[in-house]
XYZ file of C-alpha atoms in Angstrom:
680
model
C 73.782 86.717 6.915
C 70.902 85.549 4.656
C 73.263 85.307 1.716
C 75.832 83.199 3.556
C 75.619 79.630 2.148
C 77.171 78.283 5.303
C 74.119 79.404 7.223
C 71.947 76.835 5.452
C 74.420 73.986 5.701
C 74.070 71.455 8.480
C 76.421 72.099 11.330
C 78.802 69.411 12.569
C 76.960 69.358 15.876
C 73.669 68.425 14.178
C 71.888 71.547 15.472
C 70.895 72.854 12.043
C 67.192 73.239 11.263
C 67.689 71.673 7.812
C 66.698 67.979 7.734
C 67.754 65.760 4.842
C 66.269 62.336 4.064
C 68.330 59.439 5.407
C 70.878 58.210 2.889
C 70.448 54.842 1.205
C 72.511 52.077 2.768
C 76.004 51.738 1.403
C 76.812 48.816 -0.874
C 78.600 47.118 1.992
C 75.542 47.456 4.220
C 73.395 46.209 1.339
C 75.440 43.021 0.966
C 75.433 42.410 4.716
C 71.639 42.859 4.809
C 71.226 40.450 1.883
C 73.467 37.861 3.536
C 71.690 38.168 6.896
C 68.209 37.962 5.337
C 69.091 34.949 3.157
C 70.605 33.204 6.174
C 67.423 33.841 8.235
C 65.210 32.482 5.464
C 67.373 29.389 5.115
C 66.569 28.445 8.735
C 62.837 29.107 8.562
C 60.494 26.726 10.439
C 57.521 25.159 8.688
C 54.275 26.409 10.328
C 52.225 23.384 9.219
C 53.025 19.921 7.801
C 51.147 20.542 4.550
C 53.436 23.534 3.801
C 56.612 21.528 4.280
C 57.429 21.406 0.548
C 56.878 25.125 -0.048
C 58.958 26.191 2.951
C 61.685 23.655 2.164
C 62.090 25.236 -1.277
C 62.366 28.701 0.294
C 65.026 27.355 2.650
C 67.033 25.670 -0.156
C 67.107 28.741 -2.408
C 67.957 30.982 0.520
C 70.951 28.765 1.377
C 72.241 29.143 -2.190
C 71.831 32.912 -2.056
C 73.454 33.108 1.387
C 76.513 31.288 -0.027
C 76.697 33.684 -2.981
C 76.363 36.787 -0.814
C 78.940 35.392 1.583
C 81.398 35.087 -1.334
C 80.671 38.673 -2.391
C 81.517 39.890 1.108
C 84.694 37.789 1.354
C 85.945 38.904 -2.056
C 86.065 42.483 -0.946
C 83.095 43.618 -2.917
C 81.904 45.453 0.154
C 83.202 48.639 -1.384
C 81.633 50.424 -4.340
C 79.523 48.169 -6.572
C 78.773 48.843 -10.216
C 75.626 50.965 -10.375
C 73.610 48.361 -12.312
C 74.612 45.628 -9.850
C 73.787 47.828 -6.866
C 70.312 48.641 -8.213
C 69.604 45.004 -9.017
C 70.700 43.789 -5.583
C 68.514 46.398 -3.914
C 65.531 44.931 -5.762
C 66.613 41.453 -4.648
C 66.609 42.741 -1.065
C 63.006 43.913 -1.455
C 61.938 40.496 -2.793
C 63.639 38.691 0.095
C 61.946 41.043 2.551
C 58.603 40.121 1.014
C 59.490 36.434 1.402
C 60.258 37.060 5.078
C 56.963 38.922 5.545
C 55.040 35.958 4.105
C 56.923 33.548 6.361
C 56.134 35.689 9.427
C 52.490 36.013 8.403
C 52.134 32.256 7.937
C 53.672 31.611 11.342
C 51.130 33.948 12.966
C 48.071 32.408 11.304
C 46.037 29.451 12.479
C 46.839 26.225 10.628
C 43.269 25.845 9.402
C 43.232 29.335 7.947
C 46.566 28.613 6.256
C 45.007 25.546 4.667
C 41.879 27.389 3.555
C 43.940 30.223 2.049
C 46.685 27.989 0.655
C 45.807 28.808 -2.966
C 46.322 32.539 -2.435
C 49.541 31.956 -0.517
C 50.950 29.607 -3.177
C 50.116 32.147 -5.898
C 51.970 34.881 -4.002
C 55.014 32.628 -3.533
C 55.050 31.760 -7.258
C 54.997 35.459 -8.135
C 57.886 36.191 -5.778
C 59.904 33.239 -7.136
C 59.386 34.535 -10.663
C 60.505 38.037 -9.634
C 63.584 36.655 -7.893
C 64.538 34.505 -10.894
C 64.210 37.515 -13.193
C 66.446 39.653 -10.951
C 69.089 36.919 -10.685
C 69.131 36.620 -14.496
C 69.549 40.409 -14.807
C 72.354 40.608 -12.244
C 75.547 41.785 -14.070
C 77.750 38.965 -12.795
C 80.561 39.807 -15.220
C 80.946 43.306 -13.769
C 81.060 41.830 -10.278
C 83.929 39.512 -11.222
C 82.420 36.502 -9.466
C 84.084 33.084 -9.473
C 82.658 30.364 -11.685
C 81.314 28.326 -8.797
C 79.427 31.392 -7.489
C 77.981 31.924 -10.959
C 76.836 28.308 -10.925
C 75.184 28.813 -7.541
C 73.273 31.876 -8.756
C 72.246 30.094 -11.944
C 71.021 27.118 -9.922
C 69.010 29.416 -7.647
C 67.436 31.061 -10.699
C 66.482 27.710 -12.265
C 64.945 26.506 -9.010
C 62.864 29.673 -8.745
C 61.555 29.186 -12.286
C 60.748 25.534 -11.611
C 58.506 26.486 -8.681
C 55.956 23.694 -8.707
C 52.250 24.133 -7.914
C 50.806 23.042 -4.609
C 51.052 19.263 -4.151
C 47.916 17.209 -4.686
C 48.021 16.081 -1.071
C 47.506 19.679 0.070
C 44.465 20.095 -2.166
C 43.112 16.743 -0.978
C 43.551 17.772 2.670
C 41.685 21.015 2.077
C 38.887 19.106 0.358
C 38.723 16.660 3.292
C 38.353 19.475 5.813
C 35.576 21.142 3.808
C 33.920 17.739 3.401
C 33.940 17.273 7.187
C 32.141 20.602 7.602
C 29.479 19.559 5.080
C 28.965 16.220 6.839
C 28.460 17.922 10.186
C 25.905 20.244 8.580
C 24.007 17.083 7.579
C 24.265 15.896 11.219
C 26.698 13.105 10.355
C 29.056 12.378 13.248
C 32.666 12.273 11.948
C 34.494 8.951 12.174
C 37.106 9.119 14.914
C 39.923 7.602 12.804
C 39.271 9.905 9.863
C 39.053 12.975 12.081
C 42.328 12.094 13.786
C 44.079 11.480 10.451
C 43.021 14.851 9.063
C 44.075 16.763 12.171
C 47.486 15.070 12.215
C 48.024 16.180 8.617
C 47.099 19.731 9.629
C 49.539 19.570 12.549
C 47.074 19.234 15.427
C 48.030 16.138 17.383
C 47.672 16.940 21.090
C 45.357 18.909 23.415
C 47.732 21.886 23.617
C 47.946 22.365 19.838
C 44.172 21.886 19.574
C 43.506 24.558 22.219
C 45.959 26.942 20.566
C 44.302 26.404 17.197
C 40.858 27.138 18.645
C 42.123 30.356 20.254
C 43.875 31.453 17.037
C 40.764 30.837 14.944
C 38.542 32.709 17.403
C 40.932 35.657 17.357
C 41.000 35.712 13.551
C 37.213 35.489 13.370
C 36.928 38.422 15.791
C 39.490 40.394 13.781
C 37.686 39.589 10.514
C 40.966 38.347 9.118
C 39.362 36.468 6.218
C 35.866 37.478 5.164
C 35.817 34.817 2.437
C 36.408 31.941 4.842
C 34.730 33.261 8.008
C 31.831 30.790 7.872
C 34.210 27.838 7.448
C 36.435 29.097 10.285
C 33.440 29.369 12.634
C 32.465 25.814 11.737
C 36.038 24.641 12.331
C 36.059 26.114 15.845
C 33.093 23.894 16.686
C 34.698 20.920 14.965
C 37.956 21.377 16.880
C 36.130 21.609 20.197
C 34.453 18.338 19.376
C 37.781 16.814 18.317
C 39.467 18.017 21.502
C 36.938 16.100 23.560
C 36.754 12.970 21.399
C 40.412 12.569 20.428
C 42.199 13.996 23.446
C 39.821 12.864 26.218
C 38.928 16.460 27.130
C 42.326 16.904 28.736
C 42.499 20.213 30.622
C 45.316 22.686 30.313
C 48.545 21.944 32.170
C 47.741 24.654 34.700
C 44.658 22.784 35.884
C 45.436 21.084 39.154
C 43.718 19.571 42.139
C 45.653 21.690 44.594
C 43.846 24.552 46.242
C 46.568 27.043 45.403
C 46.519 26.142 41.739
C 42.742 26.329 41.576
C 42.668 29.737 43.171
C 45.389 31.083 40.912
C 44.058 29.466 37.727
C 47.053 30.632 35.726
C 45.810 28.806 32.664
C 42.518 30.728 32.722
C 42.025 34.358 31.726
C 42.214 36.641 34.782
C 38.904 37.133 36.582
C 37.483 40.627 35.960
C 36.568 42.729 39.005
C 32.882 42.435 39.883
C 32.251 46.046 38.879
C 33.425 45.223 35.347
C 31.016 42.288 34.930
C 27.511 42.680 33.528
C 24.880 41.834 36.184
C 22.885 39.959 33.526
C 25.470 37.869 31.670
C 28.119 37.957 34.443
C 30.713 38.412 31.656
C 33.178 41.262 31.202
C 31.319 44.288 29.825
C 32.522 45.332 26.361
C 30.153 48.276 25.913
C 28.842 49.393 29.332
C 25.692 51.517 29.269
C 23.612 53.136 32.008
C 19.828 52.681 32.206
C 17.353 55.095 33.789
C 17.783 53.513 37.247
C 21.488 54.389 37.230
C 22.599 50.749 36.885
C 25.223 49.755 34.325
C 24.900 46.763 31.989
C 26.563 45.496 28.854
C 24.689 46.933 25.882
C 24.121 43.556 24.236
C 22.673 42.003 27.423
C 20.323 44.872 28.319
C 19.148 45.108 24.702
C 18.110 41.443 24.901
C 16.382 42.137 28.247
C 14.333 44.983 26.750
C 13.653 43.008 23.560
C 11.992 40.288 25.657
C 9.320 42.819 26.653
C 10.659 43.805 30.085
C 10.829 47.434 31.215
C 12.362 47.021 34.672
C 15.921 47.314 35.940
C 17.233 43.705 36.144
C 19.296 44.417 39.258
C 16.929 46.543 41.350
C 13.537 45.533 39.936
C 12.677 49.240 39.572
C 10.247 50.144 36.757
C 12.246 52.336 34.386
C 10.942 55.748 33.371
C 12.380 55.185 29.885
C 14.443 52.607 28.037
C 17.201 54.958 26.898
C 20.804 53.756 27.170
C 23.672 56.115 27.933
C 27.224 54.974 27.279
C 29.311 54.721 30.479
C 32.552 56.021 28.984
C 34.382 56.339 32.305
C 33.784 52.675 33.148
C 34.615 51.652 29.595
C 38.000 53.376 29.899
C 38.680 51.586 33.211
C 37.752 48.239 31.665
C 39.994 48.933 28.662
C 42.874 49.768 30.990
C 42.320 46.556 32.977
C 42.209 44.534 29.756
C 45.505 46.028 28.561
C 47.217 45.388 31.901
C 45.995 41.780 32.046
C 46.409 40.832 28.396
C 42.659 40.385 27.822
C 41.347 41.169 24.341
C 38.687 43.846 24.344
C 39.077 46.492 21.669
C 39.816 44.013 18.921
C 36.707 41.962 19.474
C 34.375 44.608 20.880
C 32.877 45.786 17.606
C 32.408 42.315 16.198
C 31.402 40.383 19.335
C 27.651 40.419 18.738
C 28.118 39.941 14.982
C 30.338 36.938 15.645
C 27.728 35.443 17.971
C 25.078 35.947 15.293
C 27.338 34.327 12.707
C 27.823 31.292 14.941
C 24.071 31.058 15.531
C 23.489 31.096 11.757
C 26.234 28.545 11.006
C 24.623 25.110 10.860
C 27.936 23.249 10.943
C 29.084 25.167 14.043
C 25.771 24.504 15.794
C 25.788 20.808 14.992
C 29.417 20.493 16.102
C 28.501 22.183 19.403
C 25.539 19.841 19.821
C 27.762 16.797 19.173
C 30.349 18.103 21.624
C 27.759 18.666 24.354
C 26.252 15.219 23.831
C 29.662 13.541 23.897
C 30.752 15.349 27.063
C 27.566 14.591 28.984
C 27.728 10.906 28.001
C 31.380 10.840 29.023
C 30.543 12.457 32.377
C 27.854 9.859 33.052
C 30.490 7.098 32.942
C 33.339 9.000 34.624
C 33.913 7.335 37.973
C 37.192 8.913 39.115
C 37.493 12.576 40.198
C 40.328 13.106 37.738
C 38.319 11.813 34.756
C 35.236 13.777 35.827
C 37.298 16.938 36.299
C 38.606 16.784 32.733
C 35.108 16.444 31.328
C 33.513 19.075 33.586
C 36.293 21.505 32.684
C 35.312 21.172 29.022
C 31.600 21.553 29.849
C 32.486 24.707 31.761
C 34.379 26.104 28.750
C 31.680 25.120 26.257
C 28.920 26.752 28.313
C 30.935 29.907 28.912
C 29.720 31.629 25.746
C 26.763 31.357 23.433
C 23.168 30.631 24.378
C 23.166 27.768 21.847
C 26.046 26.042 23.629
C 24.294 26.433 26.981
C 21.096 25.049 25.485
C 22.868 22.006 24.001
C 24.614 21.198 27.289
C 21.393 21.603 29.248
C 19.360 19.536 26.787
C 21.957 16.762 26.900
C 21.248 16.345 30.630
C 24.314 17.895 32.244
C 22.608 19.543 35.222
C 21.657 16.388 37.230
C 25.176 15.054 36.681
C 26.848 18.275 37.857
C 24.855 18.670 41.081
C 26.467 15.766 43.024
C 29.921 17.030 42.044
C 29.356 20.150 44.154
C 29.979 17.921 47.180
C 33.297 16.671 45.818
C 36.353 16.980 48.047
C 38.445 17.672 44.941
C 38.833 21.476 44.856
C 39.339 21.650 41.102
C 36.328 19.475 40.317
C 34.162 21.412 42.756
C 35.123 24.751 41.199
C 34.610 23.520 37.640
C 31.209 22.045 38.527
C 29.810 25.152 40.238
C 31.189 27.406 37.498
C 29.632 25.199 34.822
C 26.268 25.485 36.611
C 26.714 29.249 36.825
C 27.419 29.456 33.080
C 24.430 27.247 32.291
C 22.128 29.289 34.554
C 22.441 32.333 32.317
C 20.022 30.637 29.887
C 16.383 30.859 31.006
C 15.601 27.211 30.186
C 18.570 26.041 32.235
C 17.389 28.032 35.241
C 14.325 25.797 35.266
C 16.481 22.673 34.911
C 18.649 23.712 37.869
C 15.773 24.738 40.131
C 13.947 21.446 39.428
C 17.016 19.229 39.762
C 16.951 17.195 42.984
C 19.119 18.839 45.623
C 20.528 21.520 43.314
C 19.678 24.508 45.519
C 20.950 22.710 48.613
C 24.184 21.817 46.803
C 24.754 25.446 45.818
C 24.145 26.461 49.448
C 26.680 23.818 50.503
C 29.310 25.417 48.256
C 28.624 28.853 49.750
C 29.328 27.530 53.234
C 31.839 24.733 52.675
C 33.392 25.418 49.290
C 37.089 24.594 49.001
C 37.977 28.054 47.634
C 36.583 31.563 47.798
C 36.292 31.468 44.008
C 33.901 28.521 44.269
C 31.855 30.280 46.980
C 31.728 33.448 44.906
C 30.494 31.576 41.833
C 27.848 29.830 43.933
C 26.577 33.241 45.108
C 26.597 34.428 41.510
C 24.544 31.361 40.560
C 21.928 32.327 43.171
C 21.879 35.831 41.700
C 21.351 34.416 38.221
C 18.578 32.038 39.299
C 16.809 34.744 41.321
C 16.266 36.867 38.217
C 13.136 34.742 37.596
C 10.243 35.983 39.725
C 8.976 32.599 40.960
C 12.481 31.323 41.712
C 13.251 34.489 43.661
C 10.440 33.637 46.052
C 11.547 30.041 46.380
C 15.157 30.993 47.074
C 14.076 33.652 49.564
C 12.072 31.063 51.470
C 15.126 28.832 51.708
C 16.631 29.774 55.055
C 19.886 27.955 54.288
C 20.486 29.974 51.106
C 19.835 33.292 52.839
C 22.013 32.447 55.840
C 24.896 31.342 53.623
C 24.717 34.584 51.624
C 24.761 36.579 54.853
C 27.789 34.605 56.023
C 29.622 35.378 52.772
C 28.985 39.115 53.231
C 30.317 38.891 56.779
C 33.448 36.877 56.088
C 34.241 36.896 52.378
C 36.771 38.938 50.402
C 35.581 41.947 48.429
C 34.643 40.155 45.198
C 32.672 37.520 47.119
C 30.881 40.196 49.177
C 29.807 41.928 45.944
C 28.184 38.812 44.488
C 26.550 37.868 47.787
C 25.139 41.388 48.265
C 23.913 41.431 44.663
C 22.084 38.137 45.288
C 20.543 39.511 48.506
C 19.472 42.655 46.647
C 17.647 40.546 44.077
C 15.950 38.476 46.799
C 14.915 41.691 48.575
C 12.982 42.664 45.447
C 10.232 40.293 46.608
C 8.127 41.645 49.496
C 7.396 38.246 51.034
C 11.136 37.562 51.305
C 11.954 40.654 53.352
C 10.847 39.283 56.739
C 13.095 36.237 56.349
C 15.974 38.410 55.145
C 15.630 40.678 58.182
C 15.458 37.697 60.546
C 18.651 36.311 58.971
C 20.510 39.563 59.721
C 20.681 41.014 56.199
C 20.185 44.575 57.471
C 23.081 44.229 59.923
C 25.551 42.815 57.395
C 24.536 45.381 54.784
C 25.230 48.170 57.289
C 28.586 46.615 58.171
C 29.556 46.663 54.480
C 28.040 50.017 53.592
C 31.276 51.997 53.435
C 33.066 49.302 51.399
C 30.476 47.944 48.950
C 28.078 50.245 47.119
C 25.468 47.489 46.732
C 24.961 47.513 50.511
C 23.041 50.794 50.389
C 20.808 49.394 47.647
C 20.037 46.356 49.830
C 18.999 48.639 52.704
C 16.803 50.722 50.395
C 15.123 47.556 49.085
C 14.479 46.315 52.639
C 13.100 49.684 53.737
C 10.750 49.789 50.749
C 9.190 46.395 51.409
C 8.686 46.183 55.165
C 12.137 46.242 56.733
C 12.255 49.919 57.747
C 11.711 49.359 61.454
C 14.400 46.689 61.629
C 16.900 49.103 60.075
C 16.087 52.045 62.353
C 16.354 49.824 65.413
C 19.989 49.027 64.603
C 22.260 51.320 66.567
C 23.913 53.888 64.301
C 22.097 52.767 61.140
C 20.779 56.215 60.205
C 24.137 57.862 60.859
C 25.849 55.345 58.556
C 23.341 56.013 55.806
C 23.921 59.753 56.118
C 27.677 59.169 55.966
C 27.219 57.092 52.803
C 25.048 59.844 51.364
C 28.002 62.200 51.775
C 30.982 60.038 50.837
C 29.797 57.061 48.760
C 29.838 56.475 45.026
C 27.091 58.080 42.936
C 24.963 54.934 43.043
C 25.606 54.405 46.750
C 24.625 58.030 47.513
C 21.412 57.599 45.526
C 20.448 54.472 47.425
C 21.483 55.788 50.836
C 19.291 58.849 50.273
C 16.440 56.679 48.964
C 16.730 54.498 52.071
C 16.541 57.536 54.372
C 13.463 58.862 52.532
C 11.760 55.467 52.863
C 12.614 55.199 56.566
C 11.139 58.630 57.229
C 7.986 57.936 55.232
C 7.395 54.498 56.709
C 8.157 55.324 60.356
C 7.576 59.064 60.611
C 8.915 61.055 63.575
C 11.146 58.339 65.108
C 13.139 58.072 61.889
C 13.139 61.797 61.072
C 14.347 62.585 64.567
C 17.330 60.314 64.078
C 18.082 61.835 60.666
C 17.994 65.405 61.996
C 20.167 64.396 64.934
C 23.068 63.575 62.629
C 25.415 66.590 62.488
C 25.672 68.159 59.043
C 22.791 66.246 57.469
C 21.265 69.468 56.061
C 24.472 70.351 54.254
C 24.747 66.788 52.919
C 21.234 67.093 51.480
C 22.004 70.493 49.983
C 25.237 69.241 48.426
C 23.528 66.236 46.848
C 20.780 68.473 45.450
C 23.510 70.531 43.813
C 25.929 67.974 42.381
C 24.230 64.564 42.605
C 22.838 62.457 39.792
C 19.299 63.141 38.615
C 17.842 60.412 40.832
C 20.012 61.504 43.776
C 18.804 65.109 43.403
C 15.174 63.959 43.415
C 15.668 61.817 46.514
C 17.638 64.573 48.273
C 14.863 67.068 47.510
C 12.299 64.668 49.001
C 14.427 64.210 52.119
C 14.863 67.961 52.370
C 11.111 68.533 52.285
C 10.599 65.928 55.006
C 13.223 67.624 57.175
C 11.726 71.097 56.633
C 8.280 69.896 57.613
C 9.699 68.209 60.683
C 11.574 71.387 61.633
C 8.445 73.492 61.120
C 6.321 71.083 63.156
C 8.925 71.013 65.927
C 8.998 74.812 66.024
C 5.181 75.009 66.220
C 5.093 72.452 69.027
C 7.740 74.412 70.867
C 5.769 77.647 70.624
C 2.562 75.973 71.787
C 4.405 74.379 74.672
C 6.117 77.598 75.604
C 9.534 76.060 75.155
C 12.293 76.646 72.728
C 12.226 74.766 69.404
C 15.020 72.446 68.536
C 17.840 74.404 66.930
C 18.585 73.412 63.373
C 20.597 75.004 60.617
C 18.872 74.776 57.235
C 20.738 75.989 54.135
C 18.970 78.691 52.067
C 18.482 76.281 49.154
C 16.442 73.984 51.414
C 14.340 76.836 52.755
C 13.053 77.670 49.285
C 9.625 76.296 48.547
């Protein structure tokens, strides 16, 4: 059997275990591939006006080659070709494939990057033209028996390849003009409108859509580190294009922007809104690298690093003093965020590693900073003279986008005086304008200096409260609640906001009536306000304890709100609510890890603050001992500590009840205590 040669041969059914490399394409397939490729290249589109000459030459030569290959196919040469001709044509195929790869690459690049790298691209095209001319000269046309007119076509194609001219002077002049603009902006010289428009038209940017697309392409390439040599210039050009978009195209919003409520809520032109759990409580942006601090809260690494670097050692969300400043990567949440990004077409992995580096590069790029400053100044001046809702909406939309990222951008917009102009727009009846205005304020509030500007602006807090109660969309109400959360991160403003009965009542109303994402932001704002002892009485009077209990099984922040109230004087109000203790015990058993921690912490605080009345209610809940024992076994470190404390309180209560029963001659209250809880 081993000596049978048939055993090693492939069977006709293809079941043999011997695998041979795929055969080279036949000569007929080769000619068809050459014809198809040449035909595709002959119809190539020019990606930018300044490359029109180079791409036109590719198209012309490809048309000549397509005609020659077409003749080869028609003449019946699809059979066996002479070996030398076959080898030569296979090399021609490789060269044409490289041409196609360059064409595809150019089409995928931003126009500005194409201009900056035009020298390298032209050099590569010259090399390919030289290779193609050499192969056409080596092609054994006599052996192929081609007609004279086909020979003339091939000879013409070869001559054209050899005459490949260098880049036109206009292309070099355009590149020099763009680099000159960057240098002028670095020197704080505002570009002349006519000159800026002329340059952008030559690049192929002549409307708001193409300008927005160019900005997005450049930002993606910067994040991907597509061109290390030109990164600084590309960063500067992003700022320049943002300025140009406002100055030349009147800050026209995307086509999806509309005044209708449905369009505003959908916001198809905007990136999808991340779930609240995926947003950093500090920056309110999508977390790229979520990490857990000692309190159990999760933040984006970059944001919490800045928090700690400013000298703070507390948890931003809970106000708890942290035992240590160690950060533990939240890999489970990171995987969920990555999955959401993939499903919604949001870039995460590509820009994650370079996000902070890119921000640092922008901060160090003088041209980019000056362009952002010019843009902010122009927009604020434009807003000050915008009298129609439509004109104001276009400008505010751009302010919202500019202030979305980068502390420098937020600083420039705030310094230019945007806040007092945005506040009255919160009362607008135009849903789109209202949403853009409150979101712009939210973005600006992330910067500490802008928090002061907002809190000291006449009527700003009242206007935000108005949005929370009378906003045209839930998205606007949610962003208003998030703005309160952002402002309340400053100690003195937290007190002022807590004293504002209207703000507190509106937040409570949002928790009662809002959708899930709105409830989360409203509860987070209430949690921050509850971090101030003098606020707790007003929060309790406004019904915060009741709404937190109503949301406790749906929103994990609710348990944290109750724990914060219990810690700072609201314990009695919580215990007096019918079923409050039972709900906390239920959350301790079935909630998320953070919710279980806070529910247990709340129960411990209730028992310590109120004594027997609270402990009696806790012990009256069926199965509470087993819930404590389970949490001590499998809970987080903080949950285990809190469960152990609650267990000790319950044991002491049980022991005291038994002693009282013996002294009174009665029977002690029956209670089942797991062995783990009986241990000292």
